[in-house]
Coordinates of C-alpha atoms in Angstrom, one line a residue:
Chain A
X1 CA -30.3 13.0 -17.8
X2 CA -31.0 13.2 -21.1
X3 CA -28.9 15.5 -21.9
X4 CA -26.0 13.1 -19.8
X5 CA -27.4 10.6 -21.6
X6 CA -26.9 12.2 -25.1
X7 CA -23.4 13.4 -24.1
X8 CA -22.5 9.9 -23.0
X9 CA -22.7 8.1 -25.8
X10 CA -21.6 11.0 -28.0
X11 CA -18.5 10.9 -26.1
X12 CA -18.4 7.1 -26.4
X13 CA -19.1 7.1 -30.6
X14 CA -15.8 9.7 -30.0
X15 CA -13.9 7.1 -28.4
X16 CA -14.0 3.8 -29.6
X17 CA -14.2 5.6 -33.8
X18 CA -14.4 1.7 -35.2
X19 CA -18.8 1.9 -33.9
X20 CA -18.9 3.7 -37.4
X21 CA -15.6 3.0 -39.7
X22 CA -15.7 -0.8 -39.5
X23 CA -19.7 -1.2 -40.7
X24 CA -17.9 1.2 -43.2
X25 CA -15.4 -0.2 -44.8
X26 CA -17.3 -3.3 -44.8
X27 CA -19.8 -0.8 -46.3
X28 CA -17.5 -0.2 -48.8
X29 CA -15.9 -3.6 -49.3
X30 CA -19.4 -5.1 -50.6
X31 CA -20.0 -2.4 -53.1
X32 CA -16.9 -2.7 -54.3
X33 CA -17.2 -6.3 -54.9
X34 CA -20.9 -6.3 -56.5
X35 CA -19.3 -3.7 -58.7
X36 CA -16.3 -5.8 -59.4
X37 CA -19.3 -8.9 -59.6
X38 CA -21.1 -7.1 -62.4
X39 CA -18.4 -6.1 -64.8
X40 CA -16.6 -9.6 -64.2
X41 CA -20.3 -11.0 -65.0
X42 CA -20.2 -8.7 -68.6
X43 CA -17.1 -10.4 -69.9
X44 CA -19.1 -14.0 -68.6
X45 CA -21.9 -12.6 -70.6
X46 CA -24.4 -16.3 -70.0
X47 CA -27.7 -15.5 -70.6
X48 CA -28.9 -17.5 -67.2
X49 CA -27.2 -15.6 -64.5
X50 CA -27.9 -12.3 -67.1
X51 CA -31.7 -13.6 -65.8
X52 CA -31.5 -13.6 -62.2
X53 CA -29.8 -10.4 -61.7
X54 CA -32.6 -8.8 -64.3
X55 CA -30.8 -7.2 -67.5
X56 CA -33.6 -9.1 -69.0
X57 CA -37.1 -11.1 -68.4
X58 CA -36.7 -14.4 -69.1
X59 CA -38.0 -15.8 -66.3
X60 CA -40.9 -14.7 -63.8
X61 CA -40.9 -11.9 -61.9
X62 CA -41.5 -14.0 -58.5
X63 CA -37.6 -15.7 -59.0
X64 CA -35.7 -12.4 -59.8
X65 CA -37.4 -11.4 -56.3
X66 CA -36.4 -14.3 -54.7
X67 CA -32.9 -14.2 -56.3
X68 CA -32.7 -10.0 -55.5
X69 CA -33.6 -11.4 -52.1
X70 CA -30.7 -14.1 -52.1
X71 CA -28.5 -11.4 -53.1
X72 CA -29.4 -9.3 -50.5
X73 CA -29.1 -11.7 -47.9
X74 CA -25.5 -12.7 -49.0
X75 CA -24.8 -9.5 -48.3
X76 CA -25.6 -8.6 -45.4
X77 CA -24.6 -11.5 -42.9
X78 CA -20.8 -10.0 -43.4
X79 CA -22.8 -6.6 -41.6
X80 CA -23.8 -9.9 -39.2
X81 CA -20.3 -11.2 -38.8
X82 CA -18.8 -7.5 -38.5
X83 CA -21.5 -6.2 -35.3
X84 CA -20.7 -9.7 -33.9
X85 CA -16.8 -9.2 -34.0
X86 CA -17.2 -5.3 -32.9
X87 CA -20.0 -5.9 -29.8
X88 CA -17.1 -8.1 -27.5
X89 CA -14.4 -5.4 -28.6
X90 CA -16.4 -2.9 -28.1
X91 CA -17.7 -3.7 -24.8
X92 CA -14.5 -5.4 -23.8
X93 CA -12.9 -2.0 -23.9
X94 CA -16.1 0.0 -22.4
X95 CA -15.4 0.3 -19.2
X96 CA -11.9 -1.0 -19.3
X97 CA -9.8 1.7 -21.2
X98 CA -10.6 4.0 -18.6
X99 CA -9.0 2.6 -16.0
X100 CA -6.3 1.3 -17.5
X101 CA -5.6 4.9 -18.8
X102 CA -6.1 6.5 -15.8
X103 CA -8.9 8.3 -17.1
X104 CA -11.7 7.6 -14.6
X105 CA -10.6 9.6 -12.1
X106 CA -10.8 12.5 -14.2
X107 CA -15.1 11.0 -15.5
X108 CA -15.4 10.8 -11.9
X109 CA -15.0 14.3 -10.8
X110 CA -17.7 14.5 -12.9
X111 CA -21.6 15.2 -12.1
X112 CA -22.6 12.2 -14.3
X113 CA -23.3 8.5 -12.2
X114 CA -21.6 5.3 -12.2
X115 CA -25.2 3.9 -13.2
X116 CA -25.4 6.6 -16.5
X117 CA -22.1 5.8 -17.6
X118 CA -22.7 2.1 -17.1
X119 CA -25.7 2.2 -18.7
X120 CA -24.5 4.6 -21.9
X121 CA -22.2 1.6 -23.6
X122 CA -25.0 -1.0 -22.6
X123 CA -26.8 1.6 -24.9
X124 CA -24.1 2.0 -27.4
X125 CA -23.4 -1.9 -27.3
X126 CA -27.6 -3.3 -27.8
X127 CA -28.4 -0.2 -29.3
X128 CA -26.0 1.5 -31.2
X129 CA -24.2 -0.6 -32.9
X130 CA -27.0 -2.2 -34.3
X131 CA -28.3 0.6 -36.1
X132 CA -25.4 2.1 -37.7
X133 CA -25.3 -1.4 -38.8
X134 CA -28.4 -1.2 -40.4
X135 CA -27.7 2.2 -42.0
X136 CA -25.2 1.0 -43.2
X137 CA -26.6 -2.6 -44.4
X138 CA -29.7 -1.0 -46.2
X139 CA -26.8 1.9 -48.0
X140 CA -24.4 -0.9 -50.0
X141 CA -28.2 -2.2 -50.4
X142 CA -29.1 0.9 -52.7
X143 CA -25.0 1.4 -53.7
X144 CA -25.7 -2.3 -55.3
X145 CA -29.1 -1.7 -56.8
X146 CA -27.9 0.9 -58.2
X147 CA -25.0 -0.3 -60.0
X148 CA -26.6 -3.1 -60.6
X149 CA -29.7 -0.8 -62.4
X150 CA -26.6 1.2 -64.3
X151 CA -25.2 -2.0 -65.2
X152 CA -29.2 -3.0 -67.0
X153 CA -29.7 -0.4 -68.9
X154 CA -26.1 -0.5 -70.5
X155 CA -27.6 -4.2 -71.3
X156 CA -30.0 -2.4 -72.3
X157 CA -32.6 -3.2 -70.2
X158 CA -35.4 -1.9 -68.2
X159 CA -33.6 -0.7 -64.8
X160 CA -36.9 0.5 -62.9
X161 CA -39.2 -2.1 -63.7
X162 CA -36.1 -5.3 -63.1
X163 CA -34.0 -3.5 -61.0
X164 CA -36.2 -1.4 -58.5
X165 CA -39.7 -3.4 -59.2
X166 CA -37.9 -6.7 -58.1
X167 CA -35.9 -5.7 -54.7
X168 CA -38.6 -5.3 -51.6
X169 CA -36.8 -2.1 -50.4
X170 CA -39.1 -2.5 -47.1
X171 CA -39.4 -6.0 -47.0
X172 CA -35.8 -6.3 -46.7
X173 CA -35.1 -3.6 -44.6
X174 CA -37.3 -4.0 -42.1
X175 CA -36.5 -8.0 -42.0
X176 CA -32.5 -7.3 -41.3
X177 CA -33.6 -4.2 -38.8
X178 CA -36.0 -7.4 -36.6
X179 CA -33.6 -9.7 -36.9
X180 CA -30.6 -7.2 -36.4
X181 CA -32.1 -5.3 -33.4
X182 CA -33.3 -9.0 -32.0
X183 CA -30.4 -11.2 -32.5
X184 CA -28.6 -8.1 -30.0
X185 CA -31.6 -8.5 -27.4
X186 CA -30.4 -12.3 -27.6
X187 CA -27.2 -11.5 -27.0
X188 CA -27.1 -9.7 -24.2
X189 CA -26.5 -12.0 -21.5
X190 CA -23.2 -12.1 -23.5
X191 CA -23.2 -7.8 -23.6
X192 CA -23.7 -7.9 -19.3
X193 CA -20.6 -10.3 -18.4
X194 CA -18.1 -8.6 -20.9
X195 CA -19.8 -5.2 -20.0
X196 CA -18.7 -6.9 -16.2
X197 CA -15.3 -8.1 -16.7
X198 CA -13.7 -5.2 -18.6
X199 CA -15.2 -3.1 -15.6
X200 CA -13.9 -5.6 -12.9
X201 CA -10.5 -7.0 -14.1
X202 CA -7.2 -5.9 -13.6
X203 CA -5.6 -7.5 -17.0
X204 CA -6.6 -9.0 -20.5
X205 CA -10.4 -8.4 -20.3
X206 CA -10.5 -10.5 -23.5
X207 CA -8.5 -13.4 -22.0
X208 CA -10.7 -13.8 -19.0
X209 CA -14.2 -13.0 -20.8
X210 CA -13.6 -16.3 -23.1
X211 CA -11.9 -18.7 -20.6
X212 CA -14.7 -19.3 -18.1
X213 CA -16.8 -20.3 -21.3
X214 CA -14.0 -22.8 -21.5
X215 CA -13.7 -23.9 -17.7
X216 CA -17.3 -23.6 -16.0
X217 CA -18.3 -26.2 -19.3
X218 CA -15.2 -28.9 -18.0
X219 CA -15.4 -28.1 -14.3
X220 CA -19.4 -28.9 -14.8
X221 CA -18.8 -32.7 -17.1
X222 CA -16.2 -33.3 -14.6
X223 CA -17.5 -33.1 -11.0
X224 CA -21.2 -33.7 -11.4
X225 CA -21.0 -35.2 -15.0
X226 CA -23.8 -33.1 -16.8
X227 CA -23.8 -30.1 -19.5
X228 CA -26.3 -27.3 -18.4
X229 CA -23.7 -24.9 -18.4
X230 CA -22.1 -25.5 -22.0
X231 CA -26.0 -26.0 -22.8
X232 CA -27.3 -22.5 -21.4
X233 CA -24.2 -20.6 -23.5
X234 CA -23.1 -22.0 -26.5
X235 CA -27.0 -23.0 -27.4
X236 CA -28.1 -19.2 -27.6
X237 CA -26.0 -19.5 -30.4
X238 CA -27.6 -21.6 -32.5
X239 CA -31.3 -20.4 -33.8
X240 CA -33.4 -18.1 -31.8
X241 CA -37.3 -18.2 -31.5
X242 CA -37.6 -15.5 -33.6
X243 CA -38.0 -17.9 -37.0
X244 CA -40.5 -19.6 -38.6
X245 CA -39.1 -23.5 -39.8
X246 CA -37.7 -21.7 -43.4
X247 CA -38.5 -24.3 -46.2
X248 CA -35.5 -22.5 -48.2
X249 CA -36.7 -25.5 -51.3
X250 CA -40.3 -23.4 -51.0
X251 CA -38.1 -20.0 -50.6
X252 CA -36.6 -20.9 -53.8
X253 CA -37.1 -23.8 -56.5
X254 CA -34.2 -23.8 -59.1
X255 CA -35.0 -27.2 -60.2
X256 CA -38.1 -25.7 -62.1
X257 CA -37.2 -21.7 -61.2
X258 CA -40.8 -21.7 -59.8
X259 CA -40.8 -19.6 -56.7
X260 CA -43.7 -19.4 -54.4
X261 CA -44.9 -15.8 -54.3
X262 CA -45.7 -14.7 -50.5
X263 CA -42.2 -17.4 -49.8
X264 CA -39.6 -14.8 -51.4
X265 CA -41.0 -12.1 -49.0
X266 CA -38.1 -12.1 -45.7
X267 CA -40.7 -10.8 -43.0
X268 CA -43.3 -13.7 -43.4
X269 CA -40.0 -16.2 -42.0
X270 CA -40.0 -13.6 -38.4
X271 CA -42.2 -14.3 -36.3
X272 CA -41.8 -12.0 -33.4
X273 CA -44.9 -13.4 -31.3
X274 CA -42.9 -16.0 -30.3
X275 CA -40.0 -14.4 -29.5
X276 CA -41.1 -11.9 -27.3
X277 CA -42.6 -14.9 -25.5
X278 CA -40.1 -16.7 -25.4
X279 CA -38.6 -17.5 -22.0
X280 CA -35.3 -17.4 -23.6
X281 CA -35.2 -14.1 -24.5
X282 CA -36.3 -12.7 -20.7
X283 CA -33.8 -14.5 -18.9
X284 CA -31.5 -13.2 -21.4
X285 CA -32.2 -10.3 -20.0
X286 CA -32.5 -10.6 -16.4
X287 CA -29.1 -11.7 -17.0
X288 CA -27.6 -8.6 -19.3
X289 CA -29.7 -7.0 -15.9
X290 CA -27.5 -8.5 -13.3
X291 CA -24.1 -8.3 -14.6
X292 CA -24.8 -4.6 -15.2
X293 CA -25.9 -3.9 -12.4
X294 CA -22.9 -5.5 -10.7
X295 CA -20.5 -3.2 -13.4
X296 CA -22.0 -0.8 -12.3
X297 CA -21.6 -1.6 -8.4
X298 CA -17.5 -1.9 -9.3
X299 CA -17.2 1.0 -11.4
X300 CA -18.3 2.8 -7.9
X301 CA -16.8 0.9 -4.9
X302 CA -13.6 -0.3 -6.3
X303 CA -11.3 1.9 -4.6
X304 CA -9.2 2.4 -7.6
X305 CA -5.6 2.8 -6.3
Chain B
X1 CA -23.3 27.1 7.8
X2 CA -19.2 28.8 7.4
X3 CA -18.0 24.9 7.6
X4 CA -18.0 22.9 4.3
X5 CA -16.0 20.4 5.0
X6 CA -16.6 18.8 8.5
X7 CA -14.9 15.5 9.5
X8 CA -15.7 13.9 13.3
X9 CA -13.5 10.3 14.3
X10 CA -12.8 10.0 10.0
X11 CA -11.0 6.5 10.2
X12 CA -10.6 4.7 7.0
X13 CA -8.4 0.8 7.4
X14 CA -7.3 -1.8 4.7
X15 CA -7.1 -5.3 6.1
X16 CA -4.7 -3.7 9.3
X17 CA -3.5 -0.8 8.1
X18 CA -5.2 2.5 9.0
X19 CA -4.6 4.9 6.8
X20 CA -6.7 7.4 8.3
X21 CA -7.0 7.1 11.5
X22 CA -9.6 8.9 14.0
X23 CA -9.3 12.7 12.2
X24 CA -11.5 14.9 13.1
X25 CA -11.4 18.6 11.6
X26 CA -13.4 21.6 10.1
X27 CA -12.5 23.6 6.8
X28 CA -14.5 26.9 6.7
X29 CA -15.3 28.8 3.5
X30 CA -13.1 31.4 1.9
X31 CA -10.1 29.0 3.2
X32 CA -7.5 28.0 1.5
X33 CA -6.3 24.4 3.0
X34 CA -3.5 22.9 2.8
X35 CA -2.9 19.4 3.3
X36 CA 0.5 17.9 4.1
X37 CA 2.4 15.3 5.0
X38 CA 5.0 12.4 3.3
X39 CA 4.6 9.5 1.6
X40 CA 1.8 7.5 2.7
X41 CA 0.8 9.2 5.6
X42 CA -3.0 9.1 4.3
X43 CA -3.0 12.5 2.8
X44 CA -4.8 11.3 -0.3
X45 CA -7.2 8.6 1.4
X46 CA -8.2 11.5 2.9
X47 CA -9.0 13.1 0.2
X48 CA -10.9 10.3 -1.6
X49 CA -13.1 10.5 1.3
X50 CA -13.5 13.9 0.9
X51 CA -14.6 13.1 -2.9
X52 CA -16.6 10.4 -1.7
X53 CA -14.3 8.3 -4.5
X54 CA -13.9 6.1 -1.1
X55 CA -16.2 5.6 1.6
X56 CA -15.0 5.7 5.4
X57 CA -16.3 5.0 9.3
X58 CA -16.8 8.7 11.1
X59 CA -18.6 11.1 10.5
X60 CA -17.9 13.2 7.5
X61 CA -20.2 16.0 5.6
X62 CA -18.6 18.2 2.4
X63 CA -20.9 20.8 1.8
X64 CA -23.5 19.7 4.5
X65 CA -23.6 16.0 2.3
X66 CA -22.3 12.8 2.8
X67 CA -19.8 12.2 0.0
X68 CA -19.9 8.8 -0.9
X69 CA -23.7 8.5 -0.7
X70 CA -25.0 11.7 -2.5
X71 CA -22.1 12.1 -4.9
X72 CA -24.0 13.3 -8.1
X73 CA -24.6 17.3 -5.6
X74 CA -21.8 16.7 -4.1
X75 CA -20.3 16.3 -7.6
X76 CA -21.9 19.9 -9.2
X77 CA -20.7 21.8 -6.2
X78 CA -17.4 20.1 -6.1
X79 CA -14.1 20.5 -8.6
X80 CA -10.9 18.3 -8.0
X81 CA -7.5 17.3 -9.7
X82 CA -7.1 13.7 -8.5
X83 CA -2.9 13.1 -8.3
X84 CA -1.9 13.4 -11.7
X85 CA -3.5 15.1 -15.1
X86 CA -5.4 12.4 -16.4
X87 CA -7.5 13.6 -19.1
X88 CA -8.4 10.6 -22.0
X89 CA -5.6 10.7 -24.3
X90 CA -7.9 10.2 -27.6
X91 CA -10.2 13.0 -27.0
X92 CA -10.0 16.7 -28.5
X93 CA -9.8 19.8 -26.9
X94 CA -13.1 20.8 -28.5
X95 CA -15.2 17.9 -27.6
X96 CA -13.4 17.8 -23.7
X97 CA -15.4 21.5 -23.5
X98 CA -18.2 19.8 -25.7
X99 CA -18.9 17.2 -23.0
X100 CA -18.2 19.2 -20.2
X101 CA -20.6 21.6 -21.2
X102 CA -22.8 19.0 -21.5
X103 CA -23.0 16.6 -17.9
X104 CA -21.6 19.8 -16.0
X105 CA -24.0 22.4 -15.1
X106 CA -21.7 25.3 -13.1
X107 CA -18.9 24.5 -16.1
X108 CA -18.9 27.9 -18.2
X109 CA -17.5 27.5 -21.0
X110 CA -16.3 31.1 -22.2
X111 CA -14.2 31.3 -18.8
X112 CA -12.6 27.8 -20.3
X113 CA -12.1 29.2 -23.3
X114 CA -10.3 32.3 -21.9
X115 CA -8.5 30.6 -20.0
X116 CA -7.2 27.5 -23.2
X117 CA -6.5 31.4 -24.4
X118 CA -3.9 32.1 -22.8
X119 CA -1.7 28.9 -22.8
X120 CA -0.8 27.3 -26.6
X121 CA -2.7 23.9 -26.3
X122 CA -4.6 24.7 -29.8
X123 CA -9.2 24.2 -29.5
X124 CA -8.2 21.0 -32.6
X125 CA -5.4 19.4 -31.1
X126 CA -6.0 15.8 -29.4
X127 CA -4.7 15.4 -25.9
X128 CA -1.8 11.9 -26.9
X129 CA 0.0 15.1 -29.0
X130 CA 0.0 17.6 -26.1
X131 CA 3.1 17.5 -24.7
X132 CA 3.1 16.6 -19.6
X133 CA 2.3 20.1 -19.2
X134 CA 0.1 21.3 -21.8
X135 CA -2.7 18.1 -20.7
X136 CA -2.3 19.7 -16.6
X137 CA -2.9 23.4 -18.6
X138 CA -5.3 21.5 -19.8
X139 CA -7.1 19.9 -17.2
X140 CA -6.6 23.4 -14.5
X141 CA -8.4 25.0 -17.4
X142 CA -10.9 23.3 -17.1
X143 CA -11.2 22.4 -13.4
X144 CA -11.0 26.1 -12.8
X145 CA -14.4 27.3 -14.8
X146 CA -16.6 25.6 -12.8
X147 CA -17.6 27.0 -10.8
X148 CA -17.7 24.8 -7.7
X149 CA -17.8 26.4 -3.5
X150 CA -15.1 24.2 -2.7
X151 CA -11.8 23.1 -5.5
X152 CA -9.6 20.1 -4.4
X153 CA -6.1 19.6 -5.9
X154 CA -3.8 17.0 -5.1
X155 CA -0.4 17.6 -6.5
X156 CA -1.6 19.7 -9.4
X157 CA 1.4 20.8 -10.5
X158 CA 3.3 18.2 -10.8
X159 CA 5.9 17.4 -13.0
X160 CA 5.7 21.0 -14.5
X161 CA 8.6 23.9 -15.0
X162 CA 8.8 26.2 -12.1
X163 CA 7.3 29.2 -14.3
X164 CA 4.5 26.9 -15.3
X165 CA 4.0 25.8 -11.2
X166 CA 3.8 29.8 -10.6
X167 CA 2.1 31.0 -13.1
X168 CA -1.2 28.0 -12.0
X169 CA -0.6 29.5 -8.8
X170 CA -0.8 32.7 -9.4
X171 CA -3.9 32.6 -12.2
X172 CA -5.6 31.1 -8.5
X173 CA -5.2 33.0 -5.7
X174 CA -5.8 36.3 -8.6
X175 CA -9.1 35.0 -10.9
X176 CA -9.8 31.9 -9.5
X177 CA -9.6 32.4 -5.5
X178 CA -12.1 35.5 -4.9
X179 CA -12.5 35.0 -0.8
X180 CA -16.0 33.1 -1.2
X181 CA -14.8 29.4 -2.8
X182 CA -12.3 27.7 -0.6
X183 CA -9.6 25.2 -2.1
X184 CA -8.3 22.4 -0.5
X185 CA -4.8 21.6 -2.1
X186 CA -1.8 18.9 -1.3
X187 CA 1.9 19.6 -2.2
X188 CA 5.1 18.4 -2.0
X189 CA 6.6 21.5 -3.0
X190 CA 5.6 23.5 -0.2
X191 CA 7.4 26.4 -0.3
X192 CA 6.3 27.2 -3.5
X193 CA 2.2 28.3 -2.0
X194 CA 3.8 29.0 1.6
X195 CA 2.5 32.1 1.0
X196 CA -1.5 30.8 -0.8
X197 CA -2.2 29.3 2.1
X198 CA -4.3 30.9 4.9
X199 CA -5.1 27.3 6.9
X200 CA -2.4 24.2 6.9
X201 CA -2.9 21.0 8.0
X202 CA -0.1 18.6 8.9
X203 CA -1.2 14.5 8.3
X204 CA 1.4 11.8 9.3
X205 CA 0.4 8.0 9.6
X206 CA -2.7 8.9 9.4
X207 CA -3.4 11.1 11.9
X208 CA -3.5 15.3 12.5
X209 CA -0.5 16.5 13.8
X210 CA -0.7 20.5 13.1
X211 CA -4.1 22.0 12.2
X212 CA -4.1 26.2 12.7
X213 CA -4.0 29.0 10.6
X214 CA -0.6 30.6 9.1
X215 CA -1.3 33.4 11.5
X216 CA -1.0 32.0 14.7
X217 CA 1.7 30.2 13.1
X218 CA 3.8 32.7 14.4
X219 CA 2.2 33.2 17.4
X220 CA 3.2 29.3 18.5
X221 CA 6.2 28.5 16.7
X222 CA 9.6 30.2 17.1
X223 CA 12.4 28.6 15.2
X224 CA 15.8 29.9 16.8
X225 CA 19.2 29.8 15.5
X226 CA 22.3 29.4 18.2
X227 CA 25.7 29.0 18.9
X228 CA 28.1 27.3 21.7
X229 CA 27.0 27.3 25.6
X230 CA 23.2 29.2 25.0
X231 CA 22.7 26.2 22.9
X232 CA 22.4 24.7 26.2
X233 CA 20.1 27.7 27.7
X234 CA 17.7 27.3 25.3
X235 CA 17.6 23.5 25.2
X236 CA 15.6 24.3 28.5
X237 CA 12.3 25.3 26.6
X238 CA 12.0 22.2 24.8
X239 CA 12.2 22.8 21.6
X240 CA 10.0 20.6 19.6
X241 CA 12.8 19.7 17.5
X242 CA 16.9 20.7 17.2
X243 CA 19.0 21.1 14.0
X244 CA 22.5 21.5 12.1
X245 CA 22.7 24.2 10.5
X246 CA 26.3 25.8 9.6
X247 CA 28.5 25.1 12.8
X248 CA 24.7 26.3 14.4
X249 CA 22.0 25.1 16.1
X250 CA 18.5 25.3 14.8
X251 CA 15.6 24.9 17.0
X252 CA 12.6 24.8 17.0
X253 CA 10.2 25.4 19.4
X254 CA 6.4 25.2 20.2
X255 CA 4.0 27.9 21.8
X256 CA 7.1 29.5 23.8
X257 CA 7.8 33.2 24.5
X258 CA 9.4 35.0 21.5
X259 CA 11.3 38.0 24.1
X260 CA 12.4 34.7 25.8
X261 CA 14.4 32.9 23.5
X262 CA 15.4 36.7 22.1
X263 CA 18.6 37.2 23.9
X264 CA 19.8 33.5 23.3
X265 CA 20.2 34.5 19.5
X266 CA 18.5 35.0 16.5
X267 CA 14.4 34.4 16.4
X268 CA 12.2 33.8 13.4
X269 CA 9.1 32.0 12.7
X270 CA 10.0 28.8 10.9
X271 CA 8.9 28.6 7.2
X272 CA 6.4 25.3 6.3
X273 CA 8.8 23.1 5.0
X274 CA 11.3 23.4 8.1
X275 CA 8.1 23.6 10.8
X276 CA 6.5 20.5 9.1
X277 CA 10.1 18.4 9.6
X278 CA 10.3 19.9 12.8
X279 CA 6.4 18.7 13.6
X280 CA 7.1 15.3 11.2
X281 CA 10.4 14.4 13.1
X282 CA 9.8 16.4 16.9
X283 CA 6.6 13.6 17.0
X284 CA 8.8 10.4 15.5
X285 CA 11.9 11.4 18.3

């Protein structure tokens, strides 16, 4: 079972190279952008900007740490966006491509069950993609820190204190890990739906996946004069119950350049207890499970000829 | 238990269409069974039922298992090629071998490497880059490297040239078949596998027209070529089918003594292809 699953996961990575190519590309672009930013900044030798990046210790340690964390967040959201797009396209393709090129006939000639196959696709979408994303976020962060410390050293600053001493590595990375994995779990009903559409549709999975999201709310509105479906579906895109109310003013008070040392830690803004106690999370996981079961059923019982 | 495949009253309906209609047969261990039928006869549906790819009514047992319900167990001891070579286009040959090794308990990697060494297929090639013949060679190499009790081949050599086809069937008989294994094969090119088969089964309109061993074929079926008035005498033995060949009447008889026909003209055993036509046309007439 485990060896099968590992072989199946490996197969997914062979087939869908975008699983690692996309995050690596974003990592390269983000690293180049930040290096370009440093070079540009050298041209405009503004004291404040230098201070924020830690070239000199004009402001306090807290402020600099807050600035570095903001910078980390600023680069990381691009990876989150990439992850979202990648997840949609991966899950819609995962059970559709093998039917389109008929290779399903080969896969099904092996002693691998439909349950194992669908589970491997689900694992890629909710676990492998987020983990690769987290690795790319961390790698980019390290590249940025190394290039900043080189820059600071050139300016004559003490990079071990100003850069490495100010970056809350463990806090930032753990927070990235929690947010990325939690997002995948939170969005799992969509992943389940995409996998089901991928297994079921005869053509254009993208259209078939998104059309109901537009049509069902419309029908509900016309006939029932309500919007339960729309709220359940689109409401999910809003805030997940992971964050404590973030008070940006408290996080980074620009006016006075006074920062609350505690508030700078990203992890203090995350509430895993609230997240796992949320009925919405569990309802979503159940919906995901139901769609995956349906996908397995379709792959198992539908005659493809 | 010597019967590897056992079907009793197997049917498969698609709406009103009876693709397979109340079919019963046995395939014994160590046989090479040819399943022959025109397009749309129900061959593929029957094979799918045997491979557990589709469910069916009636009693069907393959290697003592219910093929639809116990598919995973069945696939460990069966290998098959469906219709045409359908390997995923993105996969690399080495990746395919890795995957087979990881998922198939009866796959022999060294055997597959040995078979591939005889072909033009490079180990680092991606399936997409291979010609159709090479993809089939790769697929066949992989399938025959599985130590399977039953090998099912559905039109395995479709679209391949004659040299490769001859070579494939030669290898199948010399390297793969050892008297312990069992092969079930369908093809349109009956002539090419005629000498390979131990048993044949004709299927048409979802039903079995003929199910016999090749050995008993010559005892049961006789083909007679006659000219002139002997034709009328021959017709008294009720030929199942009659055709014209270069001014001669060629008739196919079932269960008629050879000696009785011998004095009327040239007598020989019909080829499987001719017998197939005779049975199909004869049944239709």
